[in-house]
mmCIF file of C-alpha atoms in Angstrom:
data_model
loop_
_atom_site.group_PDB
_atom_site.id
_atom_site.type_symbol
_atom_site.label_atom_id
_atom_site.label_comp_id
_atom_site.label_asym_id
_atom_site.label_seq_id
_atom_site.Cartn_x
_atom_site.Cartn_y
_atom_site.Cartn_z
ATOM 1 C CA GLN A 1 12.839 -8.547 -24.682
ATOM 2 C CA GLN A 2 10.053 -7.868 -22.232
ATOM 3 C CA GLN A 3 11.800 -4.959 -20.516
ATOM 4 C CA VAL A 4 10.904 -1.312 -20.627
ATOM 5 C CA LYS A 5 13.915 0.851 -19.763
ATOM 6 C CA GLN A 6 13.135 4.220 -18.188
ATOM 7 C CA SER A 7 15.421 7.180 -17.562
ATOM 8 C CA PRO A 8 16.358 9.241 -15.680
ATOM 9 C CA GLN A 9 15.821 7.760 -12.229
ATOM 10 C CA SER A 10 15.232 11.219 -10.761
ATOM 11 C CA LEU A 11 14.819 14.715 -12.094
ATOM 12 C CA ILE A 12 14.726 18.168 -10.541
ATOM 13 C CA VAL A 13 13.438 21.173 -12.490
ATOM 14 C CA GLN A 14 12.437 24.718 -11.733
ATOM 15 C CA LYS A 15 8.799 25.749 -11.910
ATOM 16 C CA GLY A 16 7.908 26.416 -15.551
ATOM 17 C CA GLY A 17 10.583 24.064 -16.867
ATOM 18 C CA ILE A 18 9.903 21.146 -19.213
ATOM 19 C CA PRO A 19 10.980 17.835 -17.680
ATOM 20 C CA ILE A 20 11.397 15.007 -20.173
ATOM 21 C CA ILE A 21 11.256 11.341 -19.196
ATOM 22 C CA ASN A 22 12.360 8.688 -21.662
ATOM 23 C CA CYS A 23 11.464 5.043 -22.147
ATOM 24 C CA ALA A 24 12.724 2.387 -24.544
ATOM 25 C CA TYR A 25 11.370 -1.043 -25.345
ATOM 26 C CA GLU A 26 12.463 -4.058 -27.375
ATOM 27 C CA ASN A 27 9.330 -6.113 -27.968
ATOM 28 C CA THR A 28 7.865 -4.950 -31.271
ATOM 29 C CA ALA A 29 4.567 -6.642 -30.368
ATOM 30 C CA PHE A 30 3.837 -3.906 -27.813
ATOM 31 C CA ASP A 31 1.094 -1.665 -29.154
ATOM 32 C CA TYR A 32 -0.100 0.344 -26.191
ATOM 33 C CA PHE A 33 2.045 2.739 -24.139
ATOM 34 C CA PRO A 34 0.512 4.404 -21.063
ATOM 35 C CA TRP A 35 2.117 6.761 -18.571
ATOM 36 C CA TYR A 36 1.144 6.719 -14.915
ATOM 37 C CA GLN A 37 1.582 9.321 -12.182
ATOM 38 C CA GLN A 38 1.978 8.262 -8.566
ATOM 39 C CA PHE A 39 1.935 10.468 -5.468
ATOM 40 C CA PRO A 40 3.444 9.207 -2.191
ATOM 41 C CA GLY A 41 1.189 6.739 -0.412
ATOM 42 C CA LYS A 42 -1.189 6.458 -3.360
ATOM 43 C CA GLY A 43 -1.734 4.044 -6.200
ATOM 44 C CA PRO A 44 -0.623 4.980 -9.725
ATOM 45 C CA ALA A 45 -3.135 6.858 -11.877
ATOM 46 C CA LEU A 46 -3.304 6.830 -15.664
ATOM 47 C CA LEU A 47 -2.029 10.138 -17.045
ATOM 48 C CA ILE A 48 -1.930 9.724 -20.815
ATOM 49 C CA ALA A 49 -1.500 6.883 -23.283
ATOM 50 C CA ILE A 50 -0.543 6.417 -26.919
ATOM 51 C CA ARG A 51 -0.756 3.786 -29.608
ATOM 52 C CA PRO A 52 2.072 3.436 -32.182
ATOM 53 C CA ASP A 53 -0.003 4.691 -35.113
ATOM 54 C CA VAL A 54 0.587 8.290 -33.980
ATOM 55 C CA SER A 55 3.853 10.102 -33.233
ATOM 56 C CA GLU A 56 2.562 12.552 -30.642
ATOM 57 C CA LYS A 57 -0.349 12.953 -28.273
ATOM 58 C CA LYS A 58 -1.158 15.943 -26.066
ATOM 59 C CA GLU A 59 -3.476 16.169 -23.095
ATOM 60 C CA GLY A 60 -3.298 19.498 -21.319
ATOM 61 C CA ARG A 61 0.316 20.110 -20.275
ATOM 62 C CA PHE A 62 1.340 16.484 -20.865
ATOM 63 C CA THR A 63 2.691 15.285 -24.218
ATOM 64 C CA ILE A 64 3.840 11.850 -25.331
ATOM 65 C CA SER A 65 6.291 11.661 -28.212
ATOM 66 C CA PHE A 66 6.602 8.267 -29.886
ATOM 67 C CA ASN A 67 9.360 7.053 -32.214
ATOM 68 C CA LYS A 68 8.350 3.648 -33.545
ATOM 69 C CA SER A 69 11.544 3.006 -35.535
ATOM 70 C CA ALA A 70 13.731 3.736 -32.513
ATOM 71 C CA LYS A 71 11.336 1.920 -30.162
ATOM 72 C CA GLN A 72 11.350 4.877 -27.815
ATOM 73 C CA PHE A 73 8.725 7.108 -26.276
ATOM 74 C CA SER A 74 8.909 10.047 -23.927
ATOM 75 C CA LEU A 75 6.775 12.180 -21.643
ATOM 76 C CA HIS A 76 7.085 15.979 -21.696
ATOM 77 C CA ILE A 77 5.467 18.133 -19.023
ATOM 78 C CA MET A 78 4.967 21.691 -20.212
ATOM 79 C CA ASP A 79 5.054 24.594 -17.747
ATOM 80 C CA SER A 80 5.740 22.222 -14.859
ATOM 81 C CA GLN A 81 4.309 23.089 -11.438
ATOM 82 C CA PRO A 82 5.238 22.025 -7.888
ATOM 83 C CA GLY A 83 2.019 19.966 -7.871
ATOM 84 C CA ASP A 84 3.517 17.799 -10.655
ATOM 85 C CA SER A 85 6.119 16.511 -8.190
ATOM 86 C CA ALA A 86 5.486 12.765 -8.214
ATOM 87 C CA THR A 87 6.872 9.504 -9.545
ATOM 88 C CA TYR A 88 6.136 8.788 -13.192
ATOM 89 C CA PHE A 89 6.040 5.327 -14.734
ATOM 90 C CA CYS A 90 5.941 4.368 -18.359
ATOM 91 C CA ALA A 91 4.471 1.041 -19.349
ATOM 92 C CA ALA A 92 3.894 -1.110 -22.388
ATOM 93 C CA SER A 93 1.497 -3.868 -23.272
ATOM 94 C CA ILE A 94 -0.063 -5.748 -26.098
ATOM 95 C CA GLN A 95 -3.523 -4.234 -26.178
ATOM 96 C CA GLY A 96 -6.201 -6.591 -25.025
ATOM 97 C CA THR A 97 -3.829 -8.852 -23.088
ATOM 98 C CA TYR A 98 -3.857 -6.709 -19.939
ATOM 99 C CA LYS A 99 -0.278 -7.759 -19.217
ATOM 100 C CA TYR A 100 1.588 -4.525 -18.590
ATOM 101 C CA ILE A 101 5.369 -4.175 -18.315
ATOM 102 C CA PHE A 102 6.350 -1.126 -16.297
ATOM 103 C CA GLY A 103 9.480 0.970 -16.339
ATOM 104 C CA THR A 104 11.361 1.478 -13.086
ATOM 105 C CA GLY A 105 9.994 4.976 -12.485
ATOM 106 C CA THR A 106 11.262 8.566 -12.448
ATOM 107 C CA ARG A 107 10.977 10.668 -9.330
ATOM 108 C CA LEU A 108 10.267 14.245 -10.415
ATOM 109 C CA LYS A 109 10.645 17.266 -8.156
ATOM 110 C CA VAL A 110 9.510 20.672 -9.379
ATOM 111 C CA LEU A 111 10.957 23.524 -7.348
ATOM 112 C CA ALA A 112 8.771 26.540 -6.603
ATOM 113 C CA ASN B 1 -18.463 4.509 -6.620
ATOM 114 C CA ALA B 2 -15.739 3.472 -4.165
ATOM 115 C CA GLY B 3 -13.514 2.423 -7.090
ATOM 116 C CA VAL B 4 -10.838 -0.155 -6.215
ATOM 117 C CA THR B 5 -10.525 -0.890 -2.513
ATOM 118 C CA GLN B 6 -7.807 -2.892 -0.782
ATOM 119 C CA THR B 7 -7.557 -4.252 2.744
ATOM 120 C CA PRO B 8 -5.596 -4.182 4.919
ATOM 121 C CA LYS B 9 -3.541 -1.016 4.398
ATOM 122 C CA PHE B 10 -0.638 -2.337 6.455
ATOM 123 C CA GLN B 11 0.321 -5.847 7.535
ATOM 124 C CA VAL B 12 3.264 -7.415 9.355
ATOM 125 C CA LEU B 13 3.769 -11.162 9.052
ATOM 126 C CA LYS B 14 6.297 -13.636 10.334
ATOM 127 C CA THR B 15 8.111 -15.910 7.926
ATOM 128 C CA GLY B 16 5.962 -18.911 7.092
ATOM 129 C CA GLN B 17 2.622 -17.334 7.920
ATOM 130 C CA SER B 18 -0.110 -17.181 5.310
ATOM 131 C CA MET B 19 -2.566 -14.406 4.621
ATOM 132 C CA THR B 20 -4.966 -13.024 2.051
ATOM 133 C CA LEU B 21 -4.872 -9.512 0.655
ATOM 134 C CA GLN B 22 -8.347 -8.384 -0.306
ATOM 135 C CA CYS B 23 -9.273 -6.411 -3.419
ATOM 136 C CA ALA B 24 -12.703 -5.320 -4.543
ATOM 137 C CA GLN B 25 -14.039 -3.057 -7.282
ATOM 138 C CA ASP B 26 -17.539 -1.731 -7.813
ATOM 139 C CA MET B 27 -17.168 -0.589 -11.415
ATOM 140 C CA ASN B 28 -18.160 -3.919 -13.009
ATOM 141 C CA HIS B 29 -14.729 -4.197 -14.644
ATOM 142 C CA GLU B 30 -13.877 -7.472 -16.348
ATOM 143 C CA TYR B 31 -10.152 -7.276 -15.837
ATOM 144 C CA MET B 32 -8.290 -7.269 -12.535
ATOM 145 C CA SER B 33 -4.605 -7.516 -11.695
ATOM 146 C CA TRP B 34 -2.199 -7.694 -8.781
ATOM 147 C CA TYR B 35 1.170 -5.925 -8.817
ATOM 148 C CA ARG B 36 3.998 -5.575 -6.371
ATOM 149 C CA GLN B 37 6.066 -2.415 -6.169
ATOM 150 C CA ASP B 38 9.629 -2.508 -4.915
ATOM 151 C CA PRO B 39 12.124 0.388 -4.796
ATOM 152 C CA GLY B 40 13.927 0.830 -8.102
ATOM 153 C CA MET B 41 11.946 -1.942 -9.790
ATOM 154 C CA GLY B 42 8.699 -0.309 -10.798
ATOM 155 C CA LEU B 43 5.540 -2.395 -10.702
ATOM 156 C CA ARG B 44 5.644 -6.074 -11.551
ATOM 157 C CA LEU B 45 2.588 -8.096 -12.477
ATOM 158 C CA ILE B 46 1.905 -11.050 -10.169
ATOM 159 C CA HIS B 47 -1.400 -12.479 -11.446
ATOM 160 C CA TYR B 48 -4.287 -11.194 -13.469
ATOM 161 C CA SER B 49 -7.839 -12.147 -14.383
ATOM 162 C CA VAL B 50 -9.873 -11.466 -17.499
ATOM 163 C CA GLY B 51 -13.173 -12.408 -15.889
ATOM 164 C CA ALA B 52 -14.818 -14.474 -13.158
ATOM 165 C CA GLY B 53 -13.321 -17.950 -13.087
ATOM 166 C CA ILE B 54 -10.347 -17.037 -15.317
ATOM 167 C CA THR B 55 -6.889 -16.221 -13.978
ATOM 168 C CA ASP B 56 -3.357 -16.311 -15.360
ATOM 169 C CA GLN B 57 0.201 -15.710 -14.209
ATOM 170 C CA GLY B 58 2.171 -12.521 -14.637
ATOM 171 C CA GLU B 59 5.914 -11.863 -14.310
ATOM 172 C CA VAL B 60 6.391 -12.891 -10.666
ATOM 173 C CA PRO B 61 3.694 -15.423 -9.661
ATOM 174 C CA ASN B 62 5.725 -17.722 -7.396
ATOM 175 C CA GLY B 63 4.522 -17.809 -3.797
ATOM 176 C CA TYR B 64 1.130 -16.286 -4.610
ATOM 177 C CA ASN B 65 -2.288 -17.722 -5.452
ATOM 178 C CA VAL B 66 -5.394 -16.017 -6.790
ATOM 179 C CA SER B 67 -8.977 -16.905 -7.562
ATOM 180 C CA ARG B 68 -11.845 -14.938 -9.075
ATOM 181 C CA SER B 69 -15.228 -16.281 -8.078
ATOM 182 C CA THR B 70 -17.077 -12.971 -8.651
ATOM 183 C CA THR B 71 -16.574 -9.964 -10.917
ATOM 184 C CA GLU B 72 -16.076 -7.719 -7.895
ATOM 185 C CA ASP B 73 -13.438 -9.551 -5.848
ATOM 186 C CA PHE B 74 -9.893 -10.677 -6.603
ATOM 187 C CA PRO B 75 -8.048 -11.830 -3.452
ATOM 188 C CA LEU B 76 -4.306 -12.524 -3.410
ATOM 189 C CA ARG B 77 -3.078 -15.305 -1.128
ATOM 190 C CA LEU B 78 0.426 -15.588 0.233
ATOM 191 C CA LEU B 79 0.892 -19.273 0.957
ATOM 192 C CA SER B 80 3.989 -19.158 3.177
ATOM 193 C CA ALA B 81 5.326 -15.628 3.592
ATOM 194 C CA ALA B 82 9.021 -14.957 3.012
ATOM 195 C CA PRO B 83 11.059 -11.784 3.652
ATOM 196 C CA SER B 84 11.432 -11.423 -0.143
ATOM 197 C CA GLN B 85 7.685 -10.763 -0.283
ATOM 198 C CA THR B 86 8.065 -7.553 1.696
ATOM 199 C CA SER B 87 6.627 -5.002 -0.708
ATOM 200 C CA VAL B 88 3.731 -2.704 -1.494
ATOM 201 C CA TYR B 89 0.945 -4.567 -3.269
ATOM 202 C CA PHE B 90 -1.455 -2.873 -5.663
ATOM 203 C CA CYS B 91 -4.640 -4.221 -7.119
ATOM 204 C CA ALA B 92 -5.978 -2.763 -10.362
ATOM 205 C CA SER B 93 -9.059 -3.144 -12.508
ATOM 206 C CA SER B 94 -9.621 -2.340 -16.160
ATOM 207 C CA TYR B 95 -12.329 -2.007 -18.745
ATOM 208 C CA ARG B 96 -12.404 -1.731 -22.490
ATOM 209 C CA VAL B 97 -14.469 0.568 -24.633
ATOM 210 C CA ALA B 98 -14.259 0.118 -28.380
ATOM 211 C CA GLY B 99 -12.118 2.848 -29.894
ATOM 212 C CA ALA B 100 -10.845 4.165 -26.554
ATOM 213 C CA VAL B 101 -7.676 3.515 -24.594
ATOM 214 C CA ASP B 102 -7.547 0.746 -22.033
ATOM 215 C CA THR B 103 -7.867 2.382 -18.618
ATOM 216 C CA GLN B 104 -6.438 0.702 -15.556
ATOM 217 C CA TYR B 105 -7.548 1.934 -12.108
ATOM 218 C CA PHE B 106 -5.330 1.193 -9.114
ATOM 219 C CA GLY B 107 -6.262 0.723 -5.485
ATOM 220 C CA PRO B 108 -4.452 2.536 -2.633
ATOM 221 C CA GLY B 109 -2.102 -0.363 -1.917
ATOM 222 C CA THR B 110 -1.226 -2.707 0.948
ATOM 223 C CA ARG B 111 2.175 -2.324 2.597
ATOM 224 C CA LEU B 112 3.355 -5.771 3.678
ATOM 225 C CA THR B 113 6.374 -6.486 5.855
ATOM 226 C CA VAL B 114 7.567 -10.061 6.396
ATOM 227 C CA LEU B 115 9.945 -10.531 9.320
#
């Protein structure tokens, strides 16, 4: 019940494409869903986050879609660029507990 | 601000040796955490702290000890290293602002190999 399932494992898109990464959770107590971006040899960095009281959040080219009834959320990257090539992790937590459960990661490659 | 710093960057140990991974932050964050990252498994929480003198276990605490005597430092101790502890270790710190998202800042990581 504590798992966060992330798919796909890897993704290759052309420049300008819209990669979509999906995550699903089971614990209905989760109320905070961040996405992290990680470049090789670096620590993860917070990209965007959402709470379940909204169905969508946009920050620049990054959008989170959230479906509370299905217990799923996804990351969309609009107009993807080669510089977006990185590993993306979804995560879930109960806000205020600081105990995060991470997905297994998606390695994205954007071709020039 | 240096942010979250970790030392060493790389370490090789023999089975049974002990060592301490250092983590420090200069942002006055209350919350600090240790994760390990293994291929295909994402990041898994080892231990975390909600303030000086307060620590708790995460998903995979066995074989690791932590303490938090100051706000700035959160060292992770491997008591008797095992090959299964070969991993990349990340330290993170967090703060809360009313009405804003929780933001977790990660350090650059320590790559540990246990032979």
